[in-house]
mmCIF file of C-alpha atoms in Angstrom:
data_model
loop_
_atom_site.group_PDB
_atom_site.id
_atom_site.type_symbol
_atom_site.label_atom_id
_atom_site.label_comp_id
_atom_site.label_asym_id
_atom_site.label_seq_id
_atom_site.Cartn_x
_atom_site.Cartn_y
_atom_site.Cartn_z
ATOM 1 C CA UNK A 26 21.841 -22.399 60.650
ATOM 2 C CA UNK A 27 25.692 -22.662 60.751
ATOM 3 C CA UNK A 28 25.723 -20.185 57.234
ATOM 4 C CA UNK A 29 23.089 -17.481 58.768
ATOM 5 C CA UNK A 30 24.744 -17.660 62.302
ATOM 6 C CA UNK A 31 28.250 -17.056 60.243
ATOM 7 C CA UNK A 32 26.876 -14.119 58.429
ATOM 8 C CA UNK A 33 25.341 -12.498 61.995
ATOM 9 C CA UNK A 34 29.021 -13.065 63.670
ATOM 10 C CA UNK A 35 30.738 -11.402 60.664
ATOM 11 C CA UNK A 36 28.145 -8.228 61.252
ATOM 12 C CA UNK A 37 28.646 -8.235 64.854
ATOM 13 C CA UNK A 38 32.096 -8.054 64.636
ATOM 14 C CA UNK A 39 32.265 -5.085 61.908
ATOM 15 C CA UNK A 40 30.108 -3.154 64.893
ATOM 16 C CA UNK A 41 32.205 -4.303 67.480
ATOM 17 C CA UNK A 42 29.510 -6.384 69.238
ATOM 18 C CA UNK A 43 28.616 -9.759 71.090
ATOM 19 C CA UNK A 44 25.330 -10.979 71.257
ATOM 20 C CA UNK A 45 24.977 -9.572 74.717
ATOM 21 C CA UNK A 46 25.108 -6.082 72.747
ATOM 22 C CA UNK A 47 22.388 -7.104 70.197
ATOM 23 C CA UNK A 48 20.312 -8.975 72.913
ATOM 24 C CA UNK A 49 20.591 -5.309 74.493
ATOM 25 C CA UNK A 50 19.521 -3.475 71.176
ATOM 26 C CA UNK A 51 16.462 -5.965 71.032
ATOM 27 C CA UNK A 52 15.298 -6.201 74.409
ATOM 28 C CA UNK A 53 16.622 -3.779 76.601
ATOM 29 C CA UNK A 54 14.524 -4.403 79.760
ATOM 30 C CA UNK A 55 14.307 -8.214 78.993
ATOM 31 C CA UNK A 56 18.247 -8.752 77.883
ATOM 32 C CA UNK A 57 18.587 -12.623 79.366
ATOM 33 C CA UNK A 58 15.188 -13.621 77.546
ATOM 34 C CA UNK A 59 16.333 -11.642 73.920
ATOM 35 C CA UNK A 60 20.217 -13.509 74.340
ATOM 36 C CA UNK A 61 18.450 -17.204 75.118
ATOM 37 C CA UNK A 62 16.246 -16.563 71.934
ATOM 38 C CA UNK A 63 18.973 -15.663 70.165
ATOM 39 C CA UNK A 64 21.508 -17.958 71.228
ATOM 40 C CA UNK A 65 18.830 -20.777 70.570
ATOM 41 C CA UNK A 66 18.318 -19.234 66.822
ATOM 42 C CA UNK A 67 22.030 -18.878 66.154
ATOM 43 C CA UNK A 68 23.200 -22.244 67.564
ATOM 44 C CA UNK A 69 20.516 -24.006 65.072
ATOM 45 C CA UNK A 70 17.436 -24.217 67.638
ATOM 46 C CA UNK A 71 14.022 -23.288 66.810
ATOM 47 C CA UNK A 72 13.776 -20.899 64.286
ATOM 48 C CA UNK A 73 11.990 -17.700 64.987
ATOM 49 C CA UNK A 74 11.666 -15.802 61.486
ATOM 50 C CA UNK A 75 10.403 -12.331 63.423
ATOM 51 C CA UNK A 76 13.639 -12.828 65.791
ATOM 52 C CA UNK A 77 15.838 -13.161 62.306
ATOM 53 C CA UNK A 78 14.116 -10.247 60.490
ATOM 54 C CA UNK A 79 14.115 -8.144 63.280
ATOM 55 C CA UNK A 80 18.425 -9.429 63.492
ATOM 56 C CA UNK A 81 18.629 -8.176 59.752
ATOM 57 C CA UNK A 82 17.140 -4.837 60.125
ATOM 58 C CA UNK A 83 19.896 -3.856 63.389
ATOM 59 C CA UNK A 84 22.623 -5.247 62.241
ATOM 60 C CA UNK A 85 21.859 -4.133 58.236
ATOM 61 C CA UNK A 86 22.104 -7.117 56.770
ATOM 62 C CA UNK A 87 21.849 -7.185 53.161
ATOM 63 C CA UNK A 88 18.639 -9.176 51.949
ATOM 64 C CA UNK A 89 20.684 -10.949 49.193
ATOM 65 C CA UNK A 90 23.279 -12.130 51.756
ATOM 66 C CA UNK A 91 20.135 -13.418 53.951
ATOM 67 C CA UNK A 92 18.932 -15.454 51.445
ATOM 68 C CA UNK A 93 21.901 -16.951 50.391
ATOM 69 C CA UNK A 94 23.006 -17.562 54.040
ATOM 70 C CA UNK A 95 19.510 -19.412 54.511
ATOM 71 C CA UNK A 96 19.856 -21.099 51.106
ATOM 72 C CA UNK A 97 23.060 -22.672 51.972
ATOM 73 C CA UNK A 98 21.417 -23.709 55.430
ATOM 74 C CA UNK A 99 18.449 -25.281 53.407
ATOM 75 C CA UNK A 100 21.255 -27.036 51.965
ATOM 76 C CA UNK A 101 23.121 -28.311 54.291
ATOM 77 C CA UNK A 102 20.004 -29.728 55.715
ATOM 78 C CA UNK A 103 18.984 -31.470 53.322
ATOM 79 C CA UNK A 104 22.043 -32.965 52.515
ATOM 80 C CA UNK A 105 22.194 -34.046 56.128
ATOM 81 C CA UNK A 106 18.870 -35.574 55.954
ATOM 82 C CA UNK A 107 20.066 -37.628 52.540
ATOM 83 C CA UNK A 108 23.100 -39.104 54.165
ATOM 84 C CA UNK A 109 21.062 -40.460 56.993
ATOM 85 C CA UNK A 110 18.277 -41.562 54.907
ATOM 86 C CA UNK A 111 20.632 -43.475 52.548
ATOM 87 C CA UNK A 112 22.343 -45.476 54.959
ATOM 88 C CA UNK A 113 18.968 -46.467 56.307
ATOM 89 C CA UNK A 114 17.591 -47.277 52.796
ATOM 90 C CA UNK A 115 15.965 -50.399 52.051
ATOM 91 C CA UNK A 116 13.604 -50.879 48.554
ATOM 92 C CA UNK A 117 10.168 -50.290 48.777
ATOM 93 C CA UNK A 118 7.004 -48.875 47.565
ATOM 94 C CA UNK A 119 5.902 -45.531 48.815
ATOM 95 C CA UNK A 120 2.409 -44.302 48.868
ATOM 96 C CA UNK A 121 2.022 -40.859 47.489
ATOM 97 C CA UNK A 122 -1.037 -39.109 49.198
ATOM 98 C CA UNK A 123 -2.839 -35.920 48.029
ATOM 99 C CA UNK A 124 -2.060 -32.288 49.390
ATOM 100 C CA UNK A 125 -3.243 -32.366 52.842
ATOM 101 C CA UNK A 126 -3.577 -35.982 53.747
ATOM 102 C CA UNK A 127 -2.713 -36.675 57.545
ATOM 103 C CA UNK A 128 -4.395 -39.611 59.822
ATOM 104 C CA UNK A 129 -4.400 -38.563 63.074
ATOM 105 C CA UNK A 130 -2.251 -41.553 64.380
ATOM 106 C CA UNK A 131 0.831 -40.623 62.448
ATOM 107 C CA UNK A 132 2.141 -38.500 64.741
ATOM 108 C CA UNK A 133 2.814 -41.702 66.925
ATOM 109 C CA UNK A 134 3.144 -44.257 64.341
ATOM 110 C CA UNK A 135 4.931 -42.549 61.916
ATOM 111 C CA UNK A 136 4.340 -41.821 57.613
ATOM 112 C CA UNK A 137 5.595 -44.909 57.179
ATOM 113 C CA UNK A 138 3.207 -46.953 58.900
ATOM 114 C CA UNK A 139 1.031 -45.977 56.701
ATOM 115 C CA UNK A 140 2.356 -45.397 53.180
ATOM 116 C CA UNK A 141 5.622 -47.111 53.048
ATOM 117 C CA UNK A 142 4.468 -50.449 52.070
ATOM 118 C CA UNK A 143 7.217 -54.078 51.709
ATOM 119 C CA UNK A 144 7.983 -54.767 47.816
ATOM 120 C CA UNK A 145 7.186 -58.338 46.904
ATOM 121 C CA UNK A 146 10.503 -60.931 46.243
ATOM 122 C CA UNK A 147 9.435 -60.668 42.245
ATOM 123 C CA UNK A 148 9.280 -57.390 42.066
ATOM 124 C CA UNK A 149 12.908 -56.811 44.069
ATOM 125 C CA UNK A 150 14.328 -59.655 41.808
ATOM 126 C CA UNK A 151 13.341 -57.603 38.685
ATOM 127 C CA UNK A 152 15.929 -56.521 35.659
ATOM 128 C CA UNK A 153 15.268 -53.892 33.134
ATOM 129 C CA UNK A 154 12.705 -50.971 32.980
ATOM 130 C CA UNK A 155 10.211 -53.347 31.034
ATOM 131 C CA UNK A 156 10.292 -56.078 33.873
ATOM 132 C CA UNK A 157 10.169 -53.951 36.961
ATOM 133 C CA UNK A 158 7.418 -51.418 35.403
ATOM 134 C CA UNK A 159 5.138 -55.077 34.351
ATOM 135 C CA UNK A 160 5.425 -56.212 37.883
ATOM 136 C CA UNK A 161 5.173 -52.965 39.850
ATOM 137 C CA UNK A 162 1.960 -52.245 37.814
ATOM 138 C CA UNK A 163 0.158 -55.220 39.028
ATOM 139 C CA UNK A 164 1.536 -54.514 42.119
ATOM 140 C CA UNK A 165 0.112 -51.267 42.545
ATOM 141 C CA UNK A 166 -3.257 -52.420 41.630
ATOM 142 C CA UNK A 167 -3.343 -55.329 43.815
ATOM 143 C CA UNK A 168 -2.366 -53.457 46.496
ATOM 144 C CA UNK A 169 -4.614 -50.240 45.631
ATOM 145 C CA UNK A 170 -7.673 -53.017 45.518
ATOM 146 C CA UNK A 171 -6.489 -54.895 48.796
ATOM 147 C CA UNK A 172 -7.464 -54.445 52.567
ATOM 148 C CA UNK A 173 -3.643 -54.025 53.267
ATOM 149 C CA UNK A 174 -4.065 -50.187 52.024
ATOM 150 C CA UNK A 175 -3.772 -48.324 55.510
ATOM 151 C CA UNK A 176 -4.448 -44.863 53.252
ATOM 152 C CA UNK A 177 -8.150 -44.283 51.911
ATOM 153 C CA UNK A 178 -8.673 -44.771 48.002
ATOM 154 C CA UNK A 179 -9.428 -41.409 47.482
ATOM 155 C CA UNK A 180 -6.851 -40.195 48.877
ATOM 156 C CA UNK A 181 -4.050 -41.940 47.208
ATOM 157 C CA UNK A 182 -2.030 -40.118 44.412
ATOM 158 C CA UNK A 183 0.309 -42.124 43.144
ATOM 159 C CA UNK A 184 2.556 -45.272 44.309
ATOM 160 C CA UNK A 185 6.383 -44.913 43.949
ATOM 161 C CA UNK A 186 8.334 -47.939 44.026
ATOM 162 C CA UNK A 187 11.622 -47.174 44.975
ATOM 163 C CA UNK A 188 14.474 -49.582 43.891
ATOM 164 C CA UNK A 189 17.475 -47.602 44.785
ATOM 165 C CA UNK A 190 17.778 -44.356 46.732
ATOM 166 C CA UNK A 191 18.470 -42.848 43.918
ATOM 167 C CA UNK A 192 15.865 -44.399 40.967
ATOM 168 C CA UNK A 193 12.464 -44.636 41.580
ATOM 169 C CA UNK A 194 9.233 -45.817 38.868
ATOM 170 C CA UNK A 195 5.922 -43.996 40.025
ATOM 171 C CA UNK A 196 2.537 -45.366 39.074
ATOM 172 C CA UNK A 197 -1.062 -44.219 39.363
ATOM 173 C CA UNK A 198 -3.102 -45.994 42.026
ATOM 174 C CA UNK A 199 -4.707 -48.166 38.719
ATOM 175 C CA UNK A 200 -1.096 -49.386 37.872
ATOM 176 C CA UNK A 201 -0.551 -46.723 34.748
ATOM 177 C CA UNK A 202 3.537 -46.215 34.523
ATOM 178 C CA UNK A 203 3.988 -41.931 34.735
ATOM 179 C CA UNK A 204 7.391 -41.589 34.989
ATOM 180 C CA UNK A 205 10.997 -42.715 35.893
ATOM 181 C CA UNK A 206 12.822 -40.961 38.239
ATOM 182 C CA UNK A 207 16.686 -40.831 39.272
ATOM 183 C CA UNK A 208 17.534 -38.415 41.805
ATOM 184 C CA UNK A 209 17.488 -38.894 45.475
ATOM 185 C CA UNK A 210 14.234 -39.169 46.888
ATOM 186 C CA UNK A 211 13.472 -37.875 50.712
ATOM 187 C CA UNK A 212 11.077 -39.665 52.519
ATOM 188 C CA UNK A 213 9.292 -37.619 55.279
ATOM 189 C CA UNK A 214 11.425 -37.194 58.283
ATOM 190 C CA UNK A 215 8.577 -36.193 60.814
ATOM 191 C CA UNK A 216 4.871 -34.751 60.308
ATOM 192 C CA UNK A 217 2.666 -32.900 63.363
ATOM 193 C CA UNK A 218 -0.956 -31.203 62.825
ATOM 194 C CA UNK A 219 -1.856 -29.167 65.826
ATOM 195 C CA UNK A 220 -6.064 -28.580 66.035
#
């Protein structure tokens, strides 16, 4: 939030406030609670989109300059998330699921327990497009027909085996080549379903 936090100081400052001053203009007869919330927001905590709209509309900020603020933040993040997840990289296959997929032991085992699944010594050893989508297809379908699968049949999308951070070759469950891709591909930092 370091772009949206910037853009709130620089408005502050034209009014000649703190955030004690907008805690005040939010809260009046609860100023400690409104300054911890917005502290928290500011400082890159939880993000309370009522707490930033309501921020906006006191301090005037321009909707354009909002989104941009928040865009760069998006940004950042992600970028963050990329440099930690490509120092971590190893190759692999990667289940897709369909929309809405979630077992209820992830939140303790983790996506990857599930989905991310070891690639076989051939298929790592593999040169050229024509080798590595041969082997990857009957890959895919052994796997898809196999008891290792920790993800129901019908609820598997498409496998992605992922050679490189950056270049990946997804399949269809029945071992179909759709497409090659080469841009950086996140894997799923966290996932929680409250019921």
């Amino acid at each position: 939030m370091k772009a949206f936090s910037l853009l709130v100081q620089r408005h502050l400052d034209e009014r000649g406030w703190n955030r004690k001053d907008l805690a005040a203009s939010h809260a009046p007869r609860n100023q400690s609670a409104a300054l911890r919330k917005i502290t928290e927001l500011l400082n890159g905590g939880k993000v309370r989109r009522g707490l930033m709209d309501s921020i906006c509309v006191t301090l005037n900020i321009d909707p354009a300059e909002r989104k941009a603020a928040q865009e760069e933040d998006r940004l950042a993040w992600l970028n963050s998330i990329e440099e930690f997840q490509r120092q971590q990289f190893t190759p692999h296959v990667w289940i897709e699921v369909i929309p809405g997929w979630f077992p209820s032991l992830v939140t303790i085992l983790g996506a990857g327990f599930f989905r991310k699944v070891p690639a076989p010594d051939d298929l790592l050893a593999a040169q050229g497009d024509e080798q590595i989508i041969a082997i990857a297809s009957e890959f895919v379908v052994r796997h898809f027909n196999s008891t290792e699968r920790r993800v129901n049949r019908d609820e598997v999308n498409h496998y992605l085996f992922r050679c490189s951070f950056d270049v990946g070759y997804r399949f269809t469950p029945h071992g179909q080549f759709v497409e090659k891709l080469t841009t950086p591909i996140l894997a799923p930092m966290t996932a929680a379903r409250v019921r």
